[in-house]
């Protein structure tokens, strides 16, 4: 009998984990995507798309599908799903592992202002008197910045914001990472950027802008990650696989108590 595994995905790490688990003959893996992207790339294994209907819906799903372990590999800023998974797994007594890439940390030469939320980011921005800002916060989080009428924004997003808030001074740049260092340098120079506003997603795909900013002494307003429940945590796919091996040993012991005792 194959053990049922649920991956809450939407990140690069979730695709890599699904690929690694596809090699395990003793597992049946379902990937769950929120459904924000039309025509998403499908991970290895089975895929279901759309919300569960809060923690209660997820509890029902875990029972119905006889899920034996859950990996929360949602984005560091997708906090609601993490809390839902925590509540649901606790209630359904299903082991849960959070797989999360490490956050970026400032290095010598960085000029970072670390903020808790977008209101604080807006206040910090105004105090600094910037002129030309690279806004890389995601297409759904632009509204707090739209009222700043004497700042020019270069808004970088993967897909067009819909609706696009009315910015008095802005240019939209549609572009999907990974972004390399040379292109990030060019982007900052050509647009004479003096401040970057972004969130601490971590990982290599979007970190080159931070190096280019450091080289130029450009200020970075960095939104910190939201608070998460205290769950077992892995910071790499390898760590997540090790955790699963421990679960497998436990399941074997449950199935074969006599042999495990002997
Ligand atoms: P969120 O605030 O944590 O979740 C909002 C709701 O969306 C959840 O309550 C859940 O609905 C549903 N949901 C989220 N992730 C899901 C998943 N993997 N499978 C099924 N339902 C899911 O998340 P978000 O910020 O809206 O992000 C949505 C998705 O985009 C996440 O999967 C995340 O990994 C990915 N993503 C987010 C960001 C970001 O910056 N936020 C960046 C890149 C990718 P129900 O309550 O109905 O179950």
XYZ file of C-alpha atoms and ligand atoms in Angstrom:
310
model
C 0.000 0.000 0.000
C 1.293 3.433 -0.934
C 1.437 6.154 1.710
C -0.428 9.335 0.732
C 1.562 12.580 0.841
C 0.269 16.133 0.339
C 2.536 18.960 -0.840
C 1.160 22.479 -0.428
C 3.037 24.096 -3.269
C 3.431 27.192 -5.392
C 7.217 27.552 -5.076
C 10.358 26.308 -6.842
C 11.181 24.124 -3.833
C 7.775 22.428 -4.079
C 8.498 21.402 -7.680
C 11.925 20.041 -6.696
C 10.461 18.127 -3.749
C 7.690 16.643 -5.936
C 10.314 15.528 -8.447
C 12.367 13.867 -5.702
C 9.337 12.104 -4.211
C 8.287 10.785 -7.639
C 11.186 8.323 -7.336
C 9.657 6.750 -4.194
C 7.542 3.743 -5.264
C 5.976 3.484 -1.830
C 4.405 6.965 -1.970
C 1.448 8.518 -3.737
C 2.013 12.268 -3.881
C -0.592 14.984 -4.452
C 0.500 18.563 -5.111
C -1.892 21.324 -4.165
C -1.821 24.666 -5.985
C -3.848 27.713 -4.971
C -4.959 28.349 -8.547
C -3.734 31.946 -8.815
C -1.932 31.320 -12.118
C -3.763 30.329 -15.269
C -2.166 27.352 -16.973
C 0.427 26.636 -14.232
C 3.404 24.336 -14.756
C 2.341 20.981 -13.329
C 4.605 19.290 -10.772
C 5.516 15.588 -10.800
C 2.798 13.388 -9.303
C -0.875 14.237 -9.025
C -2.158 17.805 -8.821
C -5.265 19.367 -7.321
C -6.016 23.069 -7.756
C -7.898 25.551 -5.529
C -8.423 26.333 -1.848
C -9.659 23.729 0.626
C -12.141 26.029 2.356
C -10.086 27.028 5.408
C -8.670 24.678 8.065
C -11.987 22.797 8.345
C -11.957 22.004 4.635
C -8.375 20.845 4.884
C -9.184 18.596 7.857
C -11.914 16.928 5.757
C -9.515 16.541 2.828
C -6.819 14.939 5.029
C -9.336 12.423 6.371
C -11.001 11.654 3.025
C -7.721 11.186 1.194
C -6.041 9.365 4.111
C -3.071 11.700 3.963
C -0.144 10.443 6.071
C 2.145 13.494 5.930
C 1.941 17.098 4.734
C 4.718 19.326 3.404
C 3.946 23.026 3.600
C 6.115 24.415 0.804
C 4.081 27.548 0.158
C 5.854 30.862 -0.361
C 7.382 32.568 2.722
C 4.759 35.339 2.315
C 1.803 32.962 1.892
C 1.156 32.862 5.620
C -2.557 31.981 5.792
C -2.064 28.589 4.208
C 0.737 27.823 6.695
C -1.531 28.577 9.671
C -4.381 26.574 8.107
C -2.078 23.615 7.585
C -0.846 23.852 11.167
C -4.379 23.842 12.589
C -5.648 21.120 10.268
C -2.691 18.772 10.728
C -2.820 19.224 14.483
C -6.547 18.402 14.532
C -6.213 15.433 12.135
C -2.986 14.205 13.816
C -1.066 14.241 10.552
C 2.654 15.104 10.693
C 3.499 18.454 9.068
C 6.845 19.761 7.865
C 7.452 23.326 6.747
C 10.032 23.537 3.936
C 11.211 27.123 3.592
C 14.228 28.662 1.922
C 16.336 30.764 4.316
C 15.661 34.498 4.444
C 18.248 36.937 3.047
C 20.359 38.671 5.664
C 22.112 42.032 5.245
C 25.839 42.024 4.510
C 28.522 44.644 4.937
C 27.794 47.567 2.643
C 24.044 46.949 2.523
C 21.722 49.867 3.276
C 18.586 48.035 4.356
C 15.554 49.272 6.258
C 13.718 46.172 7.471
C 9.978 46.755 7.885
C 7.079 44.671 9.199
C 4.433 45.778 6.711
C 3.669 48.007 3.721
C 2.440 50.986 5.821
C 5.821 51.065 7.525
C 7.502 50.722 4.119
C 5.546 53.729 2.779
C 6.513 55.848 5.835
C 10.156 54.842 5.505
C 10.040 55.673 1.807
C 8.618 59.147 2.402
C 11.172 59.942 5.130
C 14.065 59.010 2.868
C 12.991 61.433 0.158
C 13.594 59.044 -2.751
C 12.923 59.957 -6.344
C 13.125 56.764 -8.339
C 12.045 53.450 -6.840
C 12.139 49.854 -8.075
C 8.956 48.346 -6.635
C 9.256 44.551 -6.597
C 6.543 43.571 -4.120
C 4.203 41.456 -6.238
C 1.304 42.596 -8.391
C -1.262 42.243 -5.600
C 0.498 44.511 -3.134
C 0.856 47.754 -5.066
C -2.071 49.736 -3.629
C -0.284 51.208 -0.542
C 2.272 52.858 -2.855
C -0.133 54.272 -5.443
C -0.892 57.435 -3.451
C 2.716 58.658 -3.409
C 2.508 61.313 -6.084
C 6.030 62.734 -6.130
C 7.900 59.416 -6.426
C 8.568 57.679 -9.737
C 8.118 53.886 -9.606
C 9.425 51.150 -11.821
C 6.911 48.386 -11.019
C 8.247 44.931 -11.754
C 5.721 42.078 -11.892
C 5.450 38.656 -13.494
C 1.932 39.233 -14.846
C -0.074 42.456 -15.274
C -1.727 43.736 -12.084
C -5.504 43.459 -12.483
C -6.769 45.988 -11.710
C -3.689 48.197 -11.996
C -3.850 50.901 -9.286
C -3.478 54.448 -10.639
C 0.068 55.638 -10.051
C 0.742 59.292 -10.969
C 4.327 58.451 -11.986
C 5.146 54.863 -12.874
C 6.293 52.441 -15.512
C 5.280 48.759 -15.550
C 7.938 46.184 -16.355
C 6.644 42.649 -16.926
C 9.437 40.224 -16.294
C 9.869 36.776 -14.759
C 12.946 35.702 -12.760
C 15.523 34.387 -12.347
C 17.299 37.718 -12.776
C 21.054 37.777 -13.335
C 23.468 40.277 -11.873
C 24.483 42.013 -15.122
C 20.891 42.674 -16.089
C 20.030 43.903 -12.609
C 22.974 46.324 -12.712
C 21.806 47.615 -16.100
C 18.225 47.962 -14.899
C 19.215 50.024 -11.845
C 21.591 52.223 -13.876
C 19.320 52.829 -16.875
C 16.405 53.838 -14.666
C 18.614 55.741 -12.181
C 17.016 53.821 -9.293
C 17.837 55.182 -5.822
C 15.662 52.849 -3.688
C 14.365 49.290 -3.970
C 11.247 48.102 -2.145
C 10.877 44.323 -1.951
C 10.037 41.455 0.363
C 12.433 39.003 1.935
C 11.592 36.031 -0.279
C 15.075 34.516 -0.021
C 16.599 32.245 -2.667
C 18.825 32.925 -5.637
C 16.258 33.731 -8.339
C 15.715 37.331 -7.241
C 18.731 38.083 -5.021
C 20.951 39.692 -7.693
C 19.197 43.043 -7.266
C 20.487 43.128 -3.676
C 24.086 42.676 -4.815
C 23.662 45.374 -7.480
C 22.116 47.666 -4.839
C 25.028 47.042 -2.449
C 27.567 47.884 -5.136
C 25.793 51.188 -5.826
C 24.928 52.143 -2.238
C 21.237 51.970 -3.148
C 18.815 51.811 -0.246
C 16.614 48.716 0.140
C 13.345 48.705 2.047
C 12.909 45.046 2.872
C 9.660 43.639 4.186
C 10.249 40.947 6.798
C 8.521 37.606 6.577
C 5.212 37.135 8.411
C 5.117 35.171 11.654
C 4.608 31.423 11.209
C 3.422 28.641 13.478
C 6.069 26.609 15.253
C 6.315 23.483 13.126
C 9.246 21.225 12.271
C 11.250 23.129 9.651
C 13.609 22.136 6.850
C 15.532 24.696 4.842
C 16.401 22.356 1.980
C 14.741 19.579 -0.005
C 17.369 17.196 1.372
C 16.294 18.076 4.927
C 12.670 17.464 3.976
C 13.542 14.022 2.558
C 15.394 13.112 5.769
C 12.326 14.065 7.785
C 10.188 11.826 5.551
C 12.582 8.893 6.050
C 12.013 9.200 9.799
C 8.239 9.157 9.243
C 8.610 6.061 7.049
C 10.515 4.251 9.785
C 7.751 5.118 12.208
C 5.068 3.836 9.803
C 6.979 0.571 9.371
C 7.098 0.152 13.138
C 3.345 0.771 13.346
C 2.686 -1.845 10.650
C 5.102 -4.417 12.001
C 5.254 -3.840 15.776
C 6.515 -7.349 16.541
C 9.463 -7.135 14.170
C 10.248 -3.579 15.310
C 10.287 -4.768 18.937
C 12.450 -7.799 18.111
P -2.131 32.604 1.421
O -2.491 34.015 1.759
O -1.341 31.842 2.388
O -3.451 31.750 1.127
C -4.735 32.287 0.898
C -5.668 31.138 0.599
O -5.340 30.548 -0.665
C -5.558 29.991 1.606
O -6.330 30.234 2.759
C -6.039 28.816 0.776
O -7.449 28.839 0.624
C -5.478 29.129 -0.597
N -4.166 28.518 -0.832
C -2.932 29.064 -0.679
N -1.973 28.206 -1.057
C -2.615 27.084 -1.430
C -2.173 25.835 -1.946
N -0.879 25.572 -2.150
N -3.140 24.904 -2.238
C -4.454 25.157 -2.064
N -4.917 26.336 -1.594
C -4.016 27.289 -1.299
O -1.403 32.538 0.005
P -1.166 33.642 -1.149
O -0.183 34.644 -0.660
O -2.512 34.093 -1.629
O -0.428 32.728 -2.229
C -1.157 31.791 -2.997
C -0.182 30.786 -3.582
O 0.787 31.456 -4.379
C 0.559 29.973 -2.529
O 0.439 28.611 -2.837
C 1.993 30.444 -2.612
O 2.932 29.408 -2.429
C 2.087 31.045 -4.009
N 2.979 32.233 -4.023
C 2.735 33.280 -3.192
C 3.605 34.369 -3.199
C 3.413 35.526 -2.237
O 4.262 36.428 -2.238
N 2.367 35.535 -1.414
C 4.701 34.378 -4.078
C 4.898 33.281 -4.944
C 4.031 32.211 -4.898
P -8.432 27.995 1.567
O -8.466 28.702 2.884
O -9.732 27.994 0.826
O -7.878 26.599 1.703
